Coordinates of C-alpha atoms in Angstrom, one line a residue:
Chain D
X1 CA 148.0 171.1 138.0
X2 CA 145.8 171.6 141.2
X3 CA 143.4 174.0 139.1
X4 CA 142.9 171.4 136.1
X5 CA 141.8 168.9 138.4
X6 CA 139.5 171.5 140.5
X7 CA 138.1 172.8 137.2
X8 CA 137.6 168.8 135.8
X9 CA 135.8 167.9 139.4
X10 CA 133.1 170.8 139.0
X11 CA 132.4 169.5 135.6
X12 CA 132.0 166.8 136.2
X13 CA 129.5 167.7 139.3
X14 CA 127.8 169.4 137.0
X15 CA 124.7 167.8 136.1
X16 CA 126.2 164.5 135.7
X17 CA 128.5 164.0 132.2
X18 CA 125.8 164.5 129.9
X19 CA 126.4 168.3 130.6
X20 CA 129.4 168.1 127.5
X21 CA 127.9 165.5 124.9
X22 CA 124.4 166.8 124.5
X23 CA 121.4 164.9 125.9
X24 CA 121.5 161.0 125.7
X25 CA 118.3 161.0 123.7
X26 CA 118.8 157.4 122.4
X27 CA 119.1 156.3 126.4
X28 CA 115.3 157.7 127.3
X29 CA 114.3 155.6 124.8
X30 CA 116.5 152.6 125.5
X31 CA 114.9 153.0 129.3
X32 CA 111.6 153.8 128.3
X33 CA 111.2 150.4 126.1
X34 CA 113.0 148.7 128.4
X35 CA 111.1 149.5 131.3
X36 CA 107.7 149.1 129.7
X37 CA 108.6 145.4 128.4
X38 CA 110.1 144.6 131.8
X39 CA 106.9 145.7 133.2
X40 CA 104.7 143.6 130.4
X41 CA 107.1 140.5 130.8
X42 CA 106.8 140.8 134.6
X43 CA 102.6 140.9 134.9
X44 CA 102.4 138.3 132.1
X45 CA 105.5 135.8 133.9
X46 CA 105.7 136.6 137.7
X47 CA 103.2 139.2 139.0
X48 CA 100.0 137.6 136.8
X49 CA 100.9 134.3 138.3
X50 CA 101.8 136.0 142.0
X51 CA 98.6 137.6 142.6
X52 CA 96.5 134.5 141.1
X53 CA 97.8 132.4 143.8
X54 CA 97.3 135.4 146.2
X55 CA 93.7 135.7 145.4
X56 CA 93.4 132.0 145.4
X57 CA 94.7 131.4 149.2
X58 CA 93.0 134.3 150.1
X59 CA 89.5 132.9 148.7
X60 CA 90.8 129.6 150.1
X61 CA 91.3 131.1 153.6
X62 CA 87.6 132.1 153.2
X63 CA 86.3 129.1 152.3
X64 CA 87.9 127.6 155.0
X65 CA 86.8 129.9 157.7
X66 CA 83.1 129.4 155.7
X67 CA 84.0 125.9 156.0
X68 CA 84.5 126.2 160.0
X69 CA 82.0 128.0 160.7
X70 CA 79.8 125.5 158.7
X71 CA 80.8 122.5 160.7
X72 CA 80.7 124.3 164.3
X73 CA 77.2 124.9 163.6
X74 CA 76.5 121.4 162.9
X75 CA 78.3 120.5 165.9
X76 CA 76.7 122.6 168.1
X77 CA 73.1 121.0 166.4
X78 CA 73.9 117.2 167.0
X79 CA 75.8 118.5 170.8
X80 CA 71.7 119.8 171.0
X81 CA 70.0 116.9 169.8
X82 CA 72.1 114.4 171.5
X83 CA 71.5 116.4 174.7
X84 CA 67.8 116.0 174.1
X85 CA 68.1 112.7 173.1
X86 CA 70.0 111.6 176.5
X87 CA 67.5 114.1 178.7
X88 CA 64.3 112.0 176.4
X89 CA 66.3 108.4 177.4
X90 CA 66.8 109.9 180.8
X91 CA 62.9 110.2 181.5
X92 CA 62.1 107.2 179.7
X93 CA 64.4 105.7 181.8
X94 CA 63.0 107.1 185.2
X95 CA 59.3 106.2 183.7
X96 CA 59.9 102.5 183.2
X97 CA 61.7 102.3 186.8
X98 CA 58.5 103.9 187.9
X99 CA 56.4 101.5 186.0
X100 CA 58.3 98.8 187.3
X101 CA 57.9 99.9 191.0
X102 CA 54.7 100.3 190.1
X103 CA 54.1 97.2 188.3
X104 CA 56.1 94.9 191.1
X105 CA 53.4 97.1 193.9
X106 CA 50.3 95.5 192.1
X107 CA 52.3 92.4 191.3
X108 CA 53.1 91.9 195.6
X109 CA 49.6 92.5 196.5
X110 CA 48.1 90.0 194.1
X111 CA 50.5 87.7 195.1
X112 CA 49.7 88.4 198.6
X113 CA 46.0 88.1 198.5
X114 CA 46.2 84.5 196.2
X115 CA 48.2 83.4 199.4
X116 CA 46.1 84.7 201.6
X117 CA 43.0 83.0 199.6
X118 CA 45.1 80.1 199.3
X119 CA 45.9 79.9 203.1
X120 CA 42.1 80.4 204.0
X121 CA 40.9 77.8 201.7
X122 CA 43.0 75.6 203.0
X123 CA 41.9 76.3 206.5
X124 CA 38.6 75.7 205.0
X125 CA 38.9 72.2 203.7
X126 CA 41.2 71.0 206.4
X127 CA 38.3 72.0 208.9
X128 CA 36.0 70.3 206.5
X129 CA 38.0 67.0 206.6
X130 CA 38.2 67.5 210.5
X131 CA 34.4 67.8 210.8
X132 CA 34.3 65.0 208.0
X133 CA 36.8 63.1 209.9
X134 CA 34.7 63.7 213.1
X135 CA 31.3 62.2 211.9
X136 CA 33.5 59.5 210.6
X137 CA 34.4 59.0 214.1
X138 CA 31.3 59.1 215.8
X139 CA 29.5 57.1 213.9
X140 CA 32.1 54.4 214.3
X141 CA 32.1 54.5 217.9
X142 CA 28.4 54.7 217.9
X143 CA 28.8 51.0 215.8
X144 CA 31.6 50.0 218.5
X145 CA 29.1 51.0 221.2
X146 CA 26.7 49.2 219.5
X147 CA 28.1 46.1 218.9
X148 CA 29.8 46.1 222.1
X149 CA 26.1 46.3 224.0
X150 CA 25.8 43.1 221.9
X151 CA 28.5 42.1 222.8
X152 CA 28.2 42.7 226.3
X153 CA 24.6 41.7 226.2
X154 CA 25.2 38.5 224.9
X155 CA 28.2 38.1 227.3
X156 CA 25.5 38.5 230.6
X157 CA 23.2 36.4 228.9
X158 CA 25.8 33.9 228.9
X159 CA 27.1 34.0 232.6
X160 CA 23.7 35.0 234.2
X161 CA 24.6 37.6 236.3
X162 CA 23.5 39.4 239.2
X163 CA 21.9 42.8 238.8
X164 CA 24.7 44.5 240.5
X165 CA 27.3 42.2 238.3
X166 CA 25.5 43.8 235.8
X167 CA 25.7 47.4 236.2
X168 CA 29.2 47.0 237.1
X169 CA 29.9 45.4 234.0
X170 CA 28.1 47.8 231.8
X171 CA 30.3 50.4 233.5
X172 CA 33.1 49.0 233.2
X173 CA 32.7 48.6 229.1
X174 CA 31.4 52.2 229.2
X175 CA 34.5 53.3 230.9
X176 CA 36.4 51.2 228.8
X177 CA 35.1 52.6 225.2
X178 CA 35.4 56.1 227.1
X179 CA 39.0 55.3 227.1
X180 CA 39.3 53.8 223.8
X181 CA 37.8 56.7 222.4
Chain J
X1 CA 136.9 161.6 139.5
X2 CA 136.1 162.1 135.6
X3 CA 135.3 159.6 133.3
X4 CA 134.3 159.5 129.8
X5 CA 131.3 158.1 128.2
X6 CA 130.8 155.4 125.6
X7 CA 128.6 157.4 122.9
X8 CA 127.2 156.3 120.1
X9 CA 124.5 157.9 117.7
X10 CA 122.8 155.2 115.8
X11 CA 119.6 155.9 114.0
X12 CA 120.5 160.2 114.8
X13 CA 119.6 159.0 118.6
X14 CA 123.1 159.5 120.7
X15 CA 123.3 155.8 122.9
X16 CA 125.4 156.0 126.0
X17 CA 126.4 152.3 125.6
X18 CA 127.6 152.4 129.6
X19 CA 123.6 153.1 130.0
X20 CA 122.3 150.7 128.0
X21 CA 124.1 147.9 129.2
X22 CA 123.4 149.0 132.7
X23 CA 119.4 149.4 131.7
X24 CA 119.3 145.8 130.5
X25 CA 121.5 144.6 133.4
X26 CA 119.4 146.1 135.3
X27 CA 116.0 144.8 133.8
X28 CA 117.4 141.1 133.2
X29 CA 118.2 140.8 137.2
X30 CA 114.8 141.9 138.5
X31 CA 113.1 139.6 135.4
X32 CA 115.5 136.5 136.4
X33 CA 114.8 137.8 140.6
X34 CA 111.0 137.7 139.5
X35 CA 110.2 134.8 137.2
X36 CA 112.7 132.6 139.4
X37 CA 111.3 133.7 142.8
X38 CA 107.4 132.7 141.1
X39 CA 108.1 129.6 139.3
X40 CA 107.1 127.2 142.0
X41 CA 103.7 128.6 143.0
X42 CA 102.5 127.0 146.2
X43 CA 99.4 127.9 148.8
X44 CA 102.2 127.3 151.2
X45 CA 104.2 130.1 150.6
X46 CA 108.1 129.0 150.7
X47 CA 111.3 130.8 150.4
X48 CA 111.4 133.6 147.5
X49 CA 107.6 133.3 146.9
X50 CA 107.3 134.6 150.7
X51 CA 109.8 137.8 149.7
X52 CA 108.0 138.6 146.6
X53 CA 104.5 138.3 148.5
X54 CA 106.0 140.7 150.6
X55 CA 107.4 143.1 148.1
X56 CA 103.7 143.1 146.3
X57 CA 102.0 143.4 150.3
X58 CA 104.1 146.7 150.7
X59 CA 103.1 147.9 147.8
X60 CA 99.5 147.6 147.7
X61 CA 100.3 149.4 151.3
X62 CA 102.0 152.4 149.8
X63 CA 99.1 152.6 147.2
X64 CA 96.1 151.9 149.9
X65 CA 97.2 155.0 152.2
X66 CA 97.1 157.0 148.6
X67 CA 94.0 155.9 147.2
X68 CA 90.8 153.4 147.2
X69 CA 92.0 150.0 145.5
X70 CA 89.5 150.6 143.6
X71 CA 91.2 153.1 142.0
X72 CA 94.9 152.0 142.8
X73 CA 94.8 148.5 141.8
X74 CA 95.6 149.1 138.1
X75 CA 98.2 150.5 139.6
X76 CA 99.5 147.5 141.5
X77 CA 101.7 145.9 139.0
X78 CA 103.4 149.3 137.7
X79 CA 104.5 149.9 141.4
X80 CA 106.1 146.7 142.0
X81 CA 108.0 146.9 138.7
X82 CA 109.1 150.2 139.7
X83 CA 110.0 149.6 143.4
X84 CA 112.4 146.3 142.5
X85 CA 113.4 148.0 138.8
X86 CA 114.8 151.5 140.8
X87 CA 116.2 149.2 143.9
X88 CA 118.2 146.6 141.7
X89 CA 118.9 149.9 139.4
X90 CA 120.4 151.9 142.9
X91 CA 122.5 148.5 144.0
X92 CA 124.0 147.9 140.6
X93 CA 126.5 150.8 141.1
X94 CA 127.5 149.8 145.0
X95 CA 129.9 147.1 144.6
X96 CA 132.2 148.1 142.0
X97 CA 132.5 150.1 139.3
X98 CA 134.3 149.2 136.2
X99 CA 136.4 151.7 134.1
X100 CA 137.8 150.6 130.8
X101 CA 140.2 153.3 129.1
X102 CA 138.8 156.4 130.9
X103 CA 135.0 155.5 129.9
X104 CA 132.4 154.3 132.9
X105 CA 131.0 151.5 131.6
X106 CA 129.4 149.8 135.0
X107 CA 127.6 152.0 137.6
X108 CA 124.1 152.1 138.4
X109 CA 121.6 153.6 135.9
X110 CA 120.0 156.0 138.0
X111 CA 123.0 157.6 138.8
X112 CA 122.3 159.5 135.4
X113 CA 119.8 162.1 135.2
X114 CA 118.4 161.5 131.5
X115 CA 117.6 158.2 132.9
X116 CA 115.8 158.6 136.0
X117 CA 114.0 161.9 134.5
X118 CA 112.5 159.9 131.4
X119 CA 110.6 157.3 134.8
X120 CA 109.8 160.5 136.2
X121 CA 108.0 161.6 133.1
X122 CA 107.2 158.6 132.3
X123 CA 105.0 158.8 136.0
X124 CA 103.7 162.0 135.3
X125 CA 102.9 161.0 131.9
X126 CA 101.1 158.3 133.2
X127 CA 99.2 159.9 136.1
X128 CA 97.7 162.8 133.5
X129 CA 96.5 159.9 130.7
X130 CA 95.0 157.7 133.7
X131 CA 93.7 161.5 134.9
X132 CA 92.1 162.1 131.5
X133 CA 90.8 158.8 131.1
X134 CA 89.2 157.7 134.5
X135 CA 87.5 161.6 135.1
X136 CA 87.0 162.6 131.7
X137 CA 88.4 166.0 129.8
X138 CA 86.5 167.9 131.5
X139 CA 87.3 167.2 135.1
X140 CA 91.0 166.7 134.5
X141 CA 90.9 170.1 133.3
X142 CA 89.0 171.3 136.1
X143 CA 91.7 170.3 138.5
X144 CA 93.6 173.0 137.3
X145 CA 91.5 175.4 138.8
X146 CA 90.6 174.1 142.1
X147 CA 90.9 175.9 144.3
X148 CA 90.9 179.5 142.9
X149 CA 91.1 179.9 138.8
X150 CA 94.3 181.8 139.5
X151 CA 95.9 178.7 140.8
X152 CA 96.4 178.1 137.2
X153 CA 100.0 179.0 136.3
X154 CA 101.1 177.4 140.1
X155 CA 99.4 174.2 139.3
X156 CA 101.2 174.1 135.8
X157 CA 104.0 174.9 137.3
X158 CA 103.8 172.2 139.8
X159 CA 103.4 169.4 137.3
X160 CA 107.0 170.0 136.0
X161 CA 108.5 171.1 139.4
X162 CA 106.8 167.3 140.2
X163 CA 108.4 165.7 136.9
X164 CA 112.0 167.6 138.0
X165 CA 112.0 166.8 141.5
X166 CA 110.9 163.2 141.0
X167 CA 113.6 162.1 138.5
X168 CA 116.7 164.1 140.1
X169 CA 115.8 162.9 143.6
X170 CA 116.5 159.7 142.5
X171 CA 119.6 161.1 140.6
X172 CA 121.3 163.2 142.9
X173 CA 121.1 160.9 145.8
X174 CA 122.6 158.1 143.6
X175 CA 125.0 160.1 141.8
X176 CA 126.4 161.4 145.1
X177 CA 126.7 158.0 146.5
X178 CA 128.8 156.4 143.2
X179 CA 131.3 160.2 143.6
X180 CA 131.8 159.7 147.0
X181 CA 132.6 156.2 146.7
X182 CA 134.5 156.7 143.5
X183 CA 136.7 159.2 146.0
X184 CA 137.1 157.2 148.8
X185 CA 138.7 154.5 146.2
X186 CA 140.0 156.8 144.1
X187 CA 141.5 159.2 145.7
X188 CA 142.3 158.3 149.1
X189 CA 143.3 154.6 148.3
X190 CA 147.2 155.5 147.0
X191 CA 149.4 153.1 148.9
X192 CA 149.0 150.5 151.4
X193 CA 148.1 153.2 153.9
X194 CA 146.0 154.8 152.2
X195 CA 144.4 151.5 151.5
X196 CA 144.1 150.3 155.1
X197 CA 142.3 154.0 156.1
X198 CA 139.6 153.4 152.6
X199 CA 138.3 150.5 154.6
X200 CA 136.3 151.9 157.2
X201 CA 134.8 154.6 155.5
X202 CA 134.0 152.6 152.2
X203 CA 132.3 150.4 154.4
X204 CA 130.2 152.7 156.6
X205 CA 128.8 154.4 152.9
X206 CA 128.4 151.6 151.2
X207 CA 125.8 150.4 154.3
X208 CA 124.9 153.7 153.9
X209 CA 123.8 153.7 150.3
X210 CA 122.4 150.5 150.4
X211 CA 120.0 152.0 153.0
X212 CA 120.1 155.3 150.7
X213 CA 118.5 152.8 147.7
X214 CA 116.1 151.4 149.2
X215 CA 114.6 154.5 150.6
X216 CA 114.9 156.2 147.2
X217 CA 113.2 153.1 145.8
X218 CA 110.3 153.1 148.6
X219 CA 110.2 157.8 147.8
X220 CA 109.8 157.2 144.3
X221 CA 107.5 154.6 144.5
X222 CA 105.1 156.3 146.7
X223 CA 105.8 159.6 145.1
X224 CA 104.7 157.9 141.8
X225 CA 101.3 156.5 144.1
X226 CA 101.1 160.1 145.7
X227 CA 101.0 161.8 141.9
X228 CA 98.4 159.2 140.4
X229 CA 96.2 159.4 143.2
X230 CA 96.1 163.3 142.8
X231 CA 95.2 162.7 139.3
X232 CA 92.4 159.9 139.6
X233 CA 91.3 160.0 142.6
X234 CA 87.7 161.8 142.6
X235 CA 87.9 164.0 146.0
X236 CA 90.9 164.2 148.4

């Protein structure tokens, strides 16, 4: 009993079960078909399909990154031009604050000089006027003193007076148009 | 630990039935795993579609630190197909096994040597018609005798030590894995006991196997890279 099991036990051990029946010759070609139409259904259903994706994401992933690379350029051109754009309004900026200063400068002196020409020609004609004003005067008292020797004449004339009533009267109408005056 | 085998010769080929249902389970699972996993394609990688972008990223690894894409790239689709084919293959037979009246009808396929030598020579096949047609006649032949012309007979020798030690890797470390299991439920399993003690170490082999199948999957895989690149690879 215990050697009919050893003896089936190395048998069997023995290069598998075929060792007894001969060699499967119909299974190498059962696997062998097998196999190679698994491996043509396979490329043509899941691996074909599997690595086109593949490619594709990977071809994706490079546009992409192309893509990036692309668009940090251009933001790196307009970050430059706006820059020289803002340093171009920054000058023209400080120019026209200058021109202004510059401007308002010319601008005060003018304004200063019209007044100034103003000022002096209205010195001018208000001494004019005075002077004009002053002849005026004189020759009006030179008619008061006039009239007033008439007046005075014909006033002695009248009362016949003495010499020294005279004088004293002519004085005292001198004195008085030195006052009025 | 015996079992029969479900033979049948049809057409004067003798058909281990047990194997060809296990080949088609086999290849309908990593079909339904692949065509399900692609079917909604997205930029966006979700779910499955990350897994299998995965499964095809480590493989165009194992066949970059072999050989230029350039040359490997053909090679891209075979590897996949082998790498999930051999893994699903190695997993089929962890679970369970099912025995109807003395013959093994579910185990994995690669737990049989005719099966995982015709891959192997299928590779080797492969790696001299890619040799042959990517260097020319001339060149392939040449190999032969680099570096000293009585290199020959080793280098002949080598290509069926290659085919030999490529299929029954896979074999033995498969076939091993299905015995020993087989014993531990077999064999120790008689009685509640006996039941209760199975537990632990069916448990600790089975994580071991699943471990063992993957890494037979990822050896043959870049076995299969290693042999091609010798073949069409023009200086290494």
């Amino acid at each position: 009993m215990k050697g009919v099991k050893c003896e089936v036990l190395t048998s069997s051990l023995v290069l598998g079960e075929a060792a007894h029946t001969g060699i499967n010759t119909g299974d190498i070609v059962f696997q062998l078909v097998m196999f190679i139409v698994l491996m043509l259904l396979l490329k043509k259903f899941a691996w074909g399909p599997l690595m086109g994706i593949m490619d594709q994401r990977a071809q994706h992933v490079a546009s992409e990154i192309d893509a990036a690379e692309n668009s940090r350029k251009e933001a790196q051109k307009l970050l430059d031009e706006q820059r020289n754009l803002l340093k171009e309004a920054r000058n023209e900026a400080q120019s026209l604050i200058e021109n202004a200063r510059k401007q308002g400068d010319i601008q005060r002196e003018e304004i200063i000089t019209t007044a100034r020409s103003e000022a002096e020609r209205l010195k001018e004609s208000a001494k004019l006027e005075i002077e004009q004003q002053k002849e005026k005067a004189v020759v009006a008292i030179r008619e008061q003193v006039a009239h007033l020797s008439v007046l005075v004449a014909s006033k002695v004339i009248e009362k016949n007076l003495s010499a020294q009533d005279q004088d004293k009267l002519i004085n005292d109408y001198i004195k008085e148009a030195g006052e009025l005056r | 630990m015996h079992h029969e085998n479900p033979i049948v010769t049809f057409l004067g080929l003798q058909f281990n039935l047990a194997n060809v249902l296990m080949i088609t389970v086999a290849t309908v699972v990593v079909f339904l795993l692949a065509v399900l996993s692609t079917r909604t394609l997205a930029m966006k990688p979700t779910g499955m579609q990350n897994f299998m972008e995965w499964v095809m990223d480590f493989v165009k690894n194992i066949i970059n630190s072999t050989m230029d894409w350039k040359d490997g790239g053909r090679f891209h689709v075979l590897g996949i197909t082998i790498i999930m084919y051999i893994f699903v293959a190695n997993m089929l037979g962890l679970p369970f096994s099912v025995v109807i009246d003395g013959e093994l009808w579910w185990k994995s396929p690669t737990a049989d040597p005719a099966i995982t030598l015709t891959l192997a020579t299928m590779i080797v096949g492969l790696s001299h018609y890619y040799g042959v047609k990517l260097k020319g006649t001339g060149a392939y032949a040449k190999e032969f005798l680099k570096p000293f012309w009585f290199m020959l007979p080793i280098k002949i020798i080598e290509e069926f030590a290659n085919t030999l030690t490529l299929g029954l890797r896979l074999y033995g470390n498969i076939y091993a894995g299905e015995i020993l299991l087989g014993l531990l439920a077999g064999s120790l399993a008689t009685g509640v006991g006996g039941h209760l003690a199975a537990i632990l170490p069916m448990l600790a082999w089975q994580g071991f196997s699943v471990f063992v199948g993957a890494i037979q999957a990822f050896i043959f895989t870049m076995l299969t890279m290693v042999y091609l690149s010798h073949k069409v690879a023009s200086d290494h």
